[in-house]
PDB file of C-alpha atoms and ligand atoms in Angstrom:
ATOM      1  CA  UNK J 611      80.792 -15.395 -66.701  1.00  0.00           C
ATOM      2  CA  UNK J 612      81.728 -11.817 -65.904  1.00  0.00           C
ATOM      3  CA  UNK J 613      85.062 -10.283 -66.766  1.00  0.00           C
ATOM      4  CA  UNK J 614      86.253  -7.270 -64.851  1.00  0.00           C
ATOM      5  CA  UNK J 615      89.378  -5.234 -65.584  1.00  0.00           C
ATOM      6  CA  UNK J 616      90.956  -3.496 -62.612  1.00  0.00           C
ATOM      7  CA  UNK J 617      92.694  -0.453 -64.009  1.00  0.00           C
ATOM      8  CA  UNK J 618      94.788   2.339 -62.518  1.00  0.00           C
ATOM      9  CA  UNK J 619      98.352   3.531 -61.970  1.00  0.00           C
ATOM     10  CA  UNK J 620     100.916   1.646 -59.861  1.00  0.00           C
ATOM     11  CA  UNK J 621      99.955   2.091 -56.211  1.00  0.00           C
ATOM     12  CA  UNK J 622      96.287   2.798 -56.902  1.00  0.00           C
ATOM     13  CA  UNK J 623      95.143  -0.263 -54.924  1.00  0.00           C
ATOM     14  CA  UNK J 624      94.330  -2.653 -57.788  1.00  0.00           C
ATOM     15  CA  UNK J 625      95.913  -5.681 -56.122  1.00  0.00           C
ATOM     16  CA  UNK J 626      94.439  -5.092 -52.663  1.00  0.00           C
ATOM     17  CA  UNK J 627      90.932  -4.560 -53.987  1.00  0.00           C
ATOM     18  CA  UNK J 628      91.104  -7.369 -56.580  1.00  0.00           C
ATOM     19  CA  UNK J 629      91.798  -9.988 -53.921  1.00  0.00           C
ATOM     20  CA  UNK J 630      88.683  -9.159 -51.874  1.00  0.00           C
ATOM     21  CA  UNK J 631      86.474  -8.599 -54.921  1.00  0.00           C
ATOM     22  CA  UNK J 632      87.546 -11.993 -56.296  1.00  0.00           C
ATOM     23  CA  UNK J 633      86.550 -13.635 -53.005  1.00  0.00           C
ATOM     24  CA  UNK J 634      83.198 -11.877 -52.752  1.00  0.00           C
ATOM     25  CA  UNK J 635      82.081 -12.611 -56.324  1.00  0.00           C
ATOM     26  CA  UNK J 636      83.823 -15.985 -56.867  1.00  0.00           C
ATOM     27  CA  UNK J 637      86.078 -14.582 -59.590  1.00  0.00           C
ATOM     28  CA  UNK J 638      89.551 -15.833 -60.446  1.00  0.00           C
ATOM     29  CA  UNK J 639      92.088 -13.113 -59.639  1.00  0.00           C
ATOM     30  CA  UNK J 640      94.580 -12.894 -62.508  1.00  0.00           C
ATOM     31  CA  UNK J 641      97.533 -10.644 -61.730  1.00  0.00           C
ATOM     32  CA  UNK J 642     100.185 -10.748 -64.442  1.00  0.00           C
ATOM     33  CA  UNK J 643     102.644  -9.070 -62.025  1.00  0.00           C
ATOM     34  CA  UNK J 644     102.111 -11.877 -59.466  1.00  0.00           C
ATOM     35  CA  UNK J 645     102.439 -14.537 -62.192  1.00  0.00           C
ATOM     36  CA  UNK J 646     105.704 -13.021 -63.411  1.00  0.00           C
ATOM     37  CA  UNK J 647     107.095 -12.726 -59.867  1.00  0.00           C
ATOM     38  CA  UNK J 648     106.182 -16.400 -59.331  1.00  0.00           C
ATOM     39  CA  UNK J 649     108.181 -17.315 -62.460  1.00  0.00           C
ATOM     40  CA  UNK J 650     111.174 -15.396 -61.081  1.00  0.00           C
ATOM     41  CA  UNK J 651     110.841 -16.997 -57.630  1.00  0.00           C
ATOM     42  CA  UNK J 652     110.667 -20.459 -59.222  1.00  0.00           C
ATOM     43  CA  UNK J 653     113.804 -19.690 -61.232  1.00  0.00           C
ATOM     44  CA  UNK J 654     112.216 -20.608 -64.553  1.00  0.00           C
ATOM     45  CA  UNK J 655     113.847 -19.682 -67.826  1.00  0.00           C
ATOM     46  CA  UNK J 656     111.008 -17.214 -68.521  1.00  0.00           C
ATOM     47  CA  UNK J 657     111.438 -15.658 -65.067  1.00  0.00           C
ATOM     48  CA  UNK J 658     115.147 -15.215 -65.659  1.00  0.00           C
ATOM     49  CA  UNK J 659     114.502 -13.493 -68.977  1.00  0.00           C
ATOM     50  CA  UNK J 660     111.877 -11.117 -67.495  1.00  0.00           C
ATOM     51  CA  UNK J 661     113.637 -10.173 -64.258  1.00  0.00           C
ATOM     52  CA  UNK J 662     115.795  -7.315 -65.561  1.00  0.00           C
ATOM     53  CA  UNK J 663     112.896  -5.764 -67.478  1.00  0.00           C
ATOM     54  CA  UNK J 664     110.664  -5.845 -64.413  1.00  0.00           C
ATOM     55  CA  UNK J 665     113.221  -4.424 -62.034  1.00  0.00           C
ATOM     56  CA  UNK J 666     113.729  -1.441 -64.361  1.00  0.00           C
ATOM     57  CA  UNK J 667     109.992  -0.680 -64.312  1.00  0.00           C
ATOM     58  CA  UNK J 668     109.534  -1.311 -68.059  1.00  0.00           C
ATOM     59  CA  UNK J 669     106.844  -3.600 -69.475  1.00  0.00           C
ATOM     60  CA  UNK J 670     107.567  -7.181 -70.492  1.00  0.00           C
ATOM     61  CA  UNK J 671     106.646  -8.106 -74.101  1.00  0.00           C
ATOM     62  CA  UNK J 672     102.909  -8.337 -74.852  1.00  0.00           C
ATOM     63  CA  UNK J 673     103.159 -11.969 -76.051  1.00  0.00           C
ATOM     64  CA  UNK J 674     104.516 -13.115 -72.682  1.00  0.00           C
ATOM     65  CA  UNK J 675     101.553 -11.859 -70.644  1.00  0.00           C
ATOM     66  CA  UNK J 676      98.979 -12.751 -73.302  1.00  0.00           C
ATOM     67  CA  UNK J 677     100.167 -16.344 -73.319  1.00  0.00           C
ATOM     68  CA  UNK J 678      99.993 -16.552 -69.516  1.00  0.00           C
ATOM     69  CA  UNK J 679      96.474 -15.144 -69.449  1.00  0.00           C
ATOM     70  CA  UNK J 680      95.204 -17.406 -72.269  1.00  0.00           C
ATOM     71  CA  UNK J 681      96.538 -20.441 -70.447  1.00  0.00           C
ATOM     72  CA  UNK J 682      94.788 -19.490 -67.193  1.00  0.00           C
ATOM     73  CA  UNK J 683      91.476 -18.739 -68.927  1.00  0.00           C
ATOM     74  CA  UNK J 684      91.532 -22.128 -70.619  1.00  0.00           C
ATOM     75  CA  UNK J 685      92.412 -24.130 -67.515  1.00  0.00           C
ATOM     76  CA  UNK J 686      89.991 -22.549 -65.004  1.00  0.00           C
ATOM     77  CA  UNK J 687      86.722 -24.144 -63.926  1.00  0.00           C
ATOM     78  CA  UNK J 688      84.172 -23.418 -61.200  1.00  0.00           C
ATOM     79  CA  UNK J 689      84.501 -19.645 -61.221  1.00  0.00           C
ATOM     80  CA  UNK J 690      81.883 -16.981 -62.002  1.00  0.00           C
ATOM     81  CA  UNK J 691      84.418 -15.055 -64.086  1.00  0.00           C
ATOM     82  CA  UNK J 692      87.778 -13.303 -63.977  1.00  0.00           C
ATOM     83  CA  UNK J 693      89.193 -10.170 -62.453  1.00  0.00           C
ATOM     84  CA  UNK J 694      92.215  -8.945 -64.402  1.00  0.00           C
ATOM     85  CA  UNK J 695      94.706  -6.979 -62.318  1.00  0.00           C
ATOM     86  CA  UNK J 696      97.574  -5.193 -64.071  1.00  0.00           C
ATOM     87  CA  UNK J 697      96.459  -6.551 -67.457  1.00  0.00           C
ATOM     88  CA  UNK J 698      95.915  -5.265 -70.119  1.00  0.00           C
ATOM     89  CA  UNK J 699      98.672  -2.677 -69.881  1.00  0.00           C
ATOM     90  CA  UNK J 700      98.897  -1.755 -73.588  1.00  0.00           C
ATOM     91  CA  UNK J 701      96.265  -1.227 -76.262  1.00  0.00           C
ATOM     92  CA  UNK J 702      97.613  -4.310 -78.097  1.00  0.00           C
ATOM     93  CA  UNK J 703      97.034  -6.415 -74.957  1.00  0.00           C
ATOM     94  CA  UNK J 704      93.508  -5.012 -74.611  1.00  0.00           C
ATOM     95  CA  UNK J 705      92.660  -5.848 -78.227  1.00  0.00           C
ATOM     96  CA  UNK J 706      94.101  -9.328 -77.850  1.00  0.00           C
ATOM     97  CA  UNK J 707      92.114  -9.906 -74.642  1.00  0.00           C
ATOM     98  CA  UNK J 708      88.914  -8.794 -76.330  1.00  0.00           C
ATOM     99  CA  UNK J 709      89.514 -11.227 -79.217  1.00  0.00           C
ATOM    100  CA  UNK J 710      90.460 -14.030 -76.830  1.00  0.00           C
ATOM    101  CA  UNK J 711      87.247 -13.545 -74.839  1.00  0.00           C
ATOM    102  CA  UNK J 712      85.065 -13.251 -77.945  1.00  0.00           C
ATOM    103  CA  UNK J 713      86.460 -16.529 -79.269  1.00  0.00           C
ATOM    104  CA  UNK J 714      85.267 -18.112 -76.008  1.00  0.00           C
ATOM    105  CA  UNK J 715      81.824 -16.437 -76.085  1.00  0.00           C
ATOM    106  CA  UNK J 716      82.734 -13.914 -73.401  1.00  0.00           C
ATOM    107  CA  UNK J 717      83.411 -10.183 -73.294  1.00  0.00           C
ATOM    108  CA  UNK J 718      84.912  -7.466 -71.138  1.00  0.00           C
ATOM    109  CA  UNK J 719      81.962  -6.512 -68.931  1.00  0.00           C
ATOM    110  CA  UNK J 720      83.478  -3.792 -66.811  1.00  0.00           C
ATOM    111  CA  UNK J 721      86.643  -1.725 -66.549  1.00  0.00           C
ATOM    112  CA  UNK J 722      87.014  -0.267 -63.063  1.00  0.00           C
ATOM    113  CA  UNK J 723      89.356   2.727 -63.099  1.00  0.00           C
ATOM    114  CA  UNK J 724      90.848   3.674 -59.736  1.00  0.00           C
ATOM    115  CA  UNK J 725      91.674   7.377 -59.677  1.00  0.00           C
ATOM    116  CA  UNK J 726      94.435   8.458 -57.310  1.00  0.00           C
ATOM    117  CA  UNK J 727      96.469  11.678 -57.497  1.00  0.00           C
ATOM    118  CA  UNK J 728     100.270  11.500 -58.022  1.00  0.00           C
ATOM    119  CA  UNK J 729     101.239  12.775 -54.533  1.00  0.00           C
ATOM    120  CA  UNK J 730      99.121  10.076 -52.865  1.00  0.00           C
ATOM    121  CA  UNK J 731     100.519   7.413 -55.251  1.00  0.00           C
ATOM    122  CA  UNK J 732     104.112   8.317 -54.390  1.00  0.00           C
ATOM    123  CA  UNK J 733     103.300   8.243 -50.697  1.00  0.00           C
ATOM    124  CA  UNK J 734     101.672   4.793 -50.935  1.00  0.00           C
ATOM    125  CA  UNK J 735     104.511   3.355 -53.048  1.00  0.00           C
ATOM    126  CA  UNK J 736     107.122   4.527 -50.537  1.00  0.00           C
ATOM    127  CA  UNK J 737     105.185   2.881 -47.711  1.00  0.00           C
ATOM    128  CA  UNK J 738     104.772  -0.317 -49.761  1.00  0.00           C
ATOM    129  CA  UNK J 739     108.534  -0.348 -50.454  1.00  0.00           C
ATOM    130  CA  UNK J 740     109.176  -0.855 -46.737  1.00  0.00           C
ATOM    131  CA  UNK J 741     107.240  -4.134 -46.695  1.00  0.00           C
ATOM    132  CA  UNK J 742     106.921  -5.545 -50.248  1.00  0.00           C
ATOM    133  CA  UNK J 743     110.529  -6.536 -50.855  1.00  0.00           C
ATOM    134  CA  UNK J 744     109.947  -5.738 -54.541  1.00  0.00           C
ATOM    135  CA  UNK J 745     112.992  -4.495 -56.460  1.00  0.00           C
ATOM    136  CA  UNK J 746     110.787  -2.155 -58.484  1.00  0.00           C
ATOM    137  CA  UNK J 747     109.362  -0.528 -55.323  1.00  0.00           C
ATOM    138  CA  UNK J 748     112.730   0.147 -53.747  1.00  0.00           C
ATOM    139  CA  UNK J 749     113.994   3.101 -55.724  1.00  0.00           C
ATOM    140  CA  UNK J 750     112.301   6.423 -56.390  1.00  0.00           C
ATOM    141  CA  UNK J 751     113.614   6.694 -59.969  1.00  0.00           C
ATOM    142  CA  UNK J 752     112.190   3.238 -60.817  1.00  0.00           C
ATOM    143  CA  UNK J 753     108.830   4.200 -59.283  1.00  0.00           C
ATOM    144  CA  UNK J 754     108.870   7.384 -61.387  1.00  0.00           C
ATOM    145  CA  UNK J 755     109.647   5.306 -64.468  1.00  0.00           C
ATOM    146  CA  UNK J 756     106.720   2.974 -63.738  1.00  0.00           C
ATOM    147  CA  UNK J 757     104.399   5.965 -63.459  1.00  0.00           C
ATOM    148  CA  UNK J 758     105.813   7.379 -66.742  1.00  0.00           C
ATOM    149  CA  UNK J 759     105.341   3.991 -68.480  1.00  0.00           C
ATOM    150  CA  UNK J 760     101.779   3.923 -67.156  1.00  0.00           C
ATOM    151  CA  UNK J 761     101.060   7.392 -68.589  1.00  0.00           C
ATOM    152  CA  UNK J 762     102.582   6.672 -72.014  1.00  0.00           C
ATOM    153  CA  UNK J 763     101.720   3.018 -72.672  1.00  0.00           C
ATOM    154  CA  UNK J 764      98.902   2.029 -70.328  1.00  0.00           C
ATOM    155  CA  UNK J 765      96.676   5.099 -70.051  1.00  0.00           C
ATOM    156  CA  UNK J 766      95.687   4.832 -73.753  1.00  0.00           C
ATOM    157  CA  UNK J 767      93.840   1.616 -72.769  1.00  0.00           C
ATOM    158  CA  UNK J 768      91.267   3.947 -71.148  1.00  0.00           C
ATOM    159  CA  UNK J 769      90.257   5.156 -74.599  1.00  0.00           C
ATOM    160  CA  UNK J 770      89.822   1.514 -75.644  1.00  0.00           C
ATOM    161  CA  UNK J 771      87.526   1.017 -72.626  1.00  0.00           C
ATOM    162  CA  UNK J 772      85.487   4.117 -73.429  1.00  0.00           C
ATOM    163  CA  UNK J 773      84.989   2.886 -77.008  1.00  0.00           C
ATOM    164  CA  UNK J 774      83.839  -0.480 -75.648  1.00  0.00           C
ATOM    165  CA  UNK J 775      81.454   1.371 -73.288  1.00  0.00           C
ATOM    166  CA  UNK J 776      82.666  -0.464 -70.176  1.00  0.00           C
ATOM    167  CA  UNK J 777      84.439   2.216 -68.117  1.00  0.00           C
ATOM    168  CA  UNK J 778      83.462   3.080 -64.531  1.00  0.00           C
ATOM    169  CA  UNK J 779      85.624   5.693 -62.820  1.00  0.00           C
ATOM    170  CA  UNK J 780      86.011   5.155 -59.084  1.00  0.00           C
ATOM    171  CA  UNK J 781      87.557   7.497 -56.524  1.00  0.00           C
ATOM    172  CA  UNK J 782      90.548   5.490 -55.255  1.00  0.00           C
ATOM    173  CA  UNK J 783      91.263   7.705 -52.240  1.00  0.00           C
ATOM    174  CA  UNK J 784      89.747   6.905 -48.844  1.00  0.00           C
ATOM    175  CA  UNK J 785      89.583   3.878 -46.576  1.00  0.00           C
ATOM    176  CA  UNK J 786      90.066   0.425 -48.138  1.00  0.00           C
ATOM    177  CA  UNK J 787      86.515  -0.490 -47.049  1.00  0.00           C
ATOM    178  CA  UNK J 788      84.956   2.633 -48.564  1.00  0.00           C
ATOM    179  CA  UNK J 789      86.745   2.080 -51.884  1.00  0.00           C
ATOM    180  CA  UNK J 790      85.692  -1.585 -51.826  1.00  0.00           C
ATOM    181  CA  UNK J 791      82.048  -0.561 -51.341  1.00  0.00           C
ATOM    182  CA  UNK J 792      82.290   1.858 -54.284  1.00  0.00           C
ATOM    183  CA  UNK J 793      83.716  -0.895 -56.505  1.00  0.00           C
ATOM    184  CA  UNK J 794      81.008  -3.375 -55.445  1.00  0.00           C
ATOM    185  CA  UNK J 795      78.204  -1.052 -56.566  1.00  0.00           C
ATOM    186  CA  UNK J 796      79.654  -1.054 -60.089  1.00  0.00           C
ATOM    187  CA  UNK J 797      80.140  -4.840 -60.175  1.00  0.00           C
ATOM    188  CA  UNK J 798      76.582  -5.402 -59.008  1.00  0.00           C
ATOM    189  CA  UNK J 799      75.320  -3.363 -61.946  1.00  0.00           C
ATOM    190  CA  UNK J 800      76.808  -5.840 -64.436  1.00  0.00           C
ATOM    191  CA  UNK J 801      76.143  -9.120 -62.630  1.00  0.00           C
TER     192      UNK J 801
HETATM  193  P1  AMP E  18     102.598  -5.161 -61.174  1.00  0.00           P
HETATM  194  O1  AMP E  18     102.744  -6.138 -60.060  1.00  0.00           O
HETATM  195  O2  AMP E  18     101.264  -5.266 -61.853  1.00  0.00           O
HETATM  196  O3  AMP E  18     102.908  -3.754 -60.748  1.00  0.00           O
HETATM  197  O4  AMP E  18     103.680  -5.558 -62.280  1.00  0.00           O
HETATM  198  C1  AMP E  18     105.069  -5.542 -61.990  1.00  0.00           C
HETATM  199  C2  AMP E  18     105.868  -5.524 -63.285  1.00  0.00           C
HETATM  200  O5  AMP E  18     105.574  -6.705 -64.035  1.00  0.00           O
HETATM  201  C3  AMP E  18     105.558  -4.383 -64.236  1.00  0.00           C
HETATM  202  O6  AMP E  18     106.256  -3.189 -63.914  1.00  0.00           O
HETATM  203  C4  AMP E  18     106.001  -4.991 -65.570  1.00  0.00           C
HETATM  204  O7  AMP E  18     107.410  -5.016 -65.679  1.00  0.00           O
HETATM  205  C5  AMP E  18     105.525  -6.426 -65.425  1.00  0.00           C
HETATM  206  N1  AMP E  18     104.133  -6.587 -65.899  1.00  0.00           N
HETATM  207  C6  AMP E  18     103.058  -6.951 -65.135  1.00  0.00           C
HETATM  208  N2  AMP E  18     101.942  -7.016 -65.877  1.00  0.00           N
HETATM  209  C7  AMP E  18     102.304  -6.675 -67.138  1.00  0.00           C
HETATM  210  C8  AMP E  18     101.597  -6.536 -68.366  1.00  0.00           C
HETATM  211  N3  AMP E  18     100.288  -6.743 -68.447  1.00  0.00           N
HETATM  212  N4  AMP E  18     102.308  -6.170 -69.465  1.00  0.00           N
HETATM  213  C9  AMP E  18     103.632  -5.952 -69.412  1.00  0.00           C
HETATM  214  N5  AMP E  18     104.368  -6.051 -68.289  1.00  0.00           N
HETATM  215  C10 AMP E  18     103.710  -6.412 -67.139  1.00  0.00           C
END
């Protein structure tokens, strides 16, 4: 089993690239953002509790996403591994994931870090806002808050990855195909 973390700021292309990487390498794509939006769409009690937090651009509590991820890991069969998209987003989540994987005789094999400058991120998020229908894409101040939350709470996870010796930095600017090819070379190193 290989476990890949897709890491980078909002708008860096994690979701887009994770979907095609998951297909190519038979990995299960685990996006905590997608799982949470599905809870909201289904009108569950959890979804209702998380909706306001998500639409402000803040992070939901660590326990909520950790529980979702643990459940998916334990109920998946027939896959070559997992690609985690938008998780872990705090150092506590990263530590918990590492423990969870170790308990199941697995590890974090690779952390792919998509690097995209702020001007390009803003540009992409504004374009995505026109089509995504996401409340947290619709307003520039919420987008700015998501980037600020990324810098303060999520970026420290990079240090965790460096300590674990699993970080690969990838230039996230260019055509989708070129970025995909760059990511594949790193995955093929750990397979
Ligand atoms: P995303 O689709 O990954 O951009 O996530 C959308 C929103 O869902 C985030 O702004 C958070 O409010 C919430 N969220 C998604 N993943 C996590 C996570 N790992 N930890 C905390 N909150 C999350």
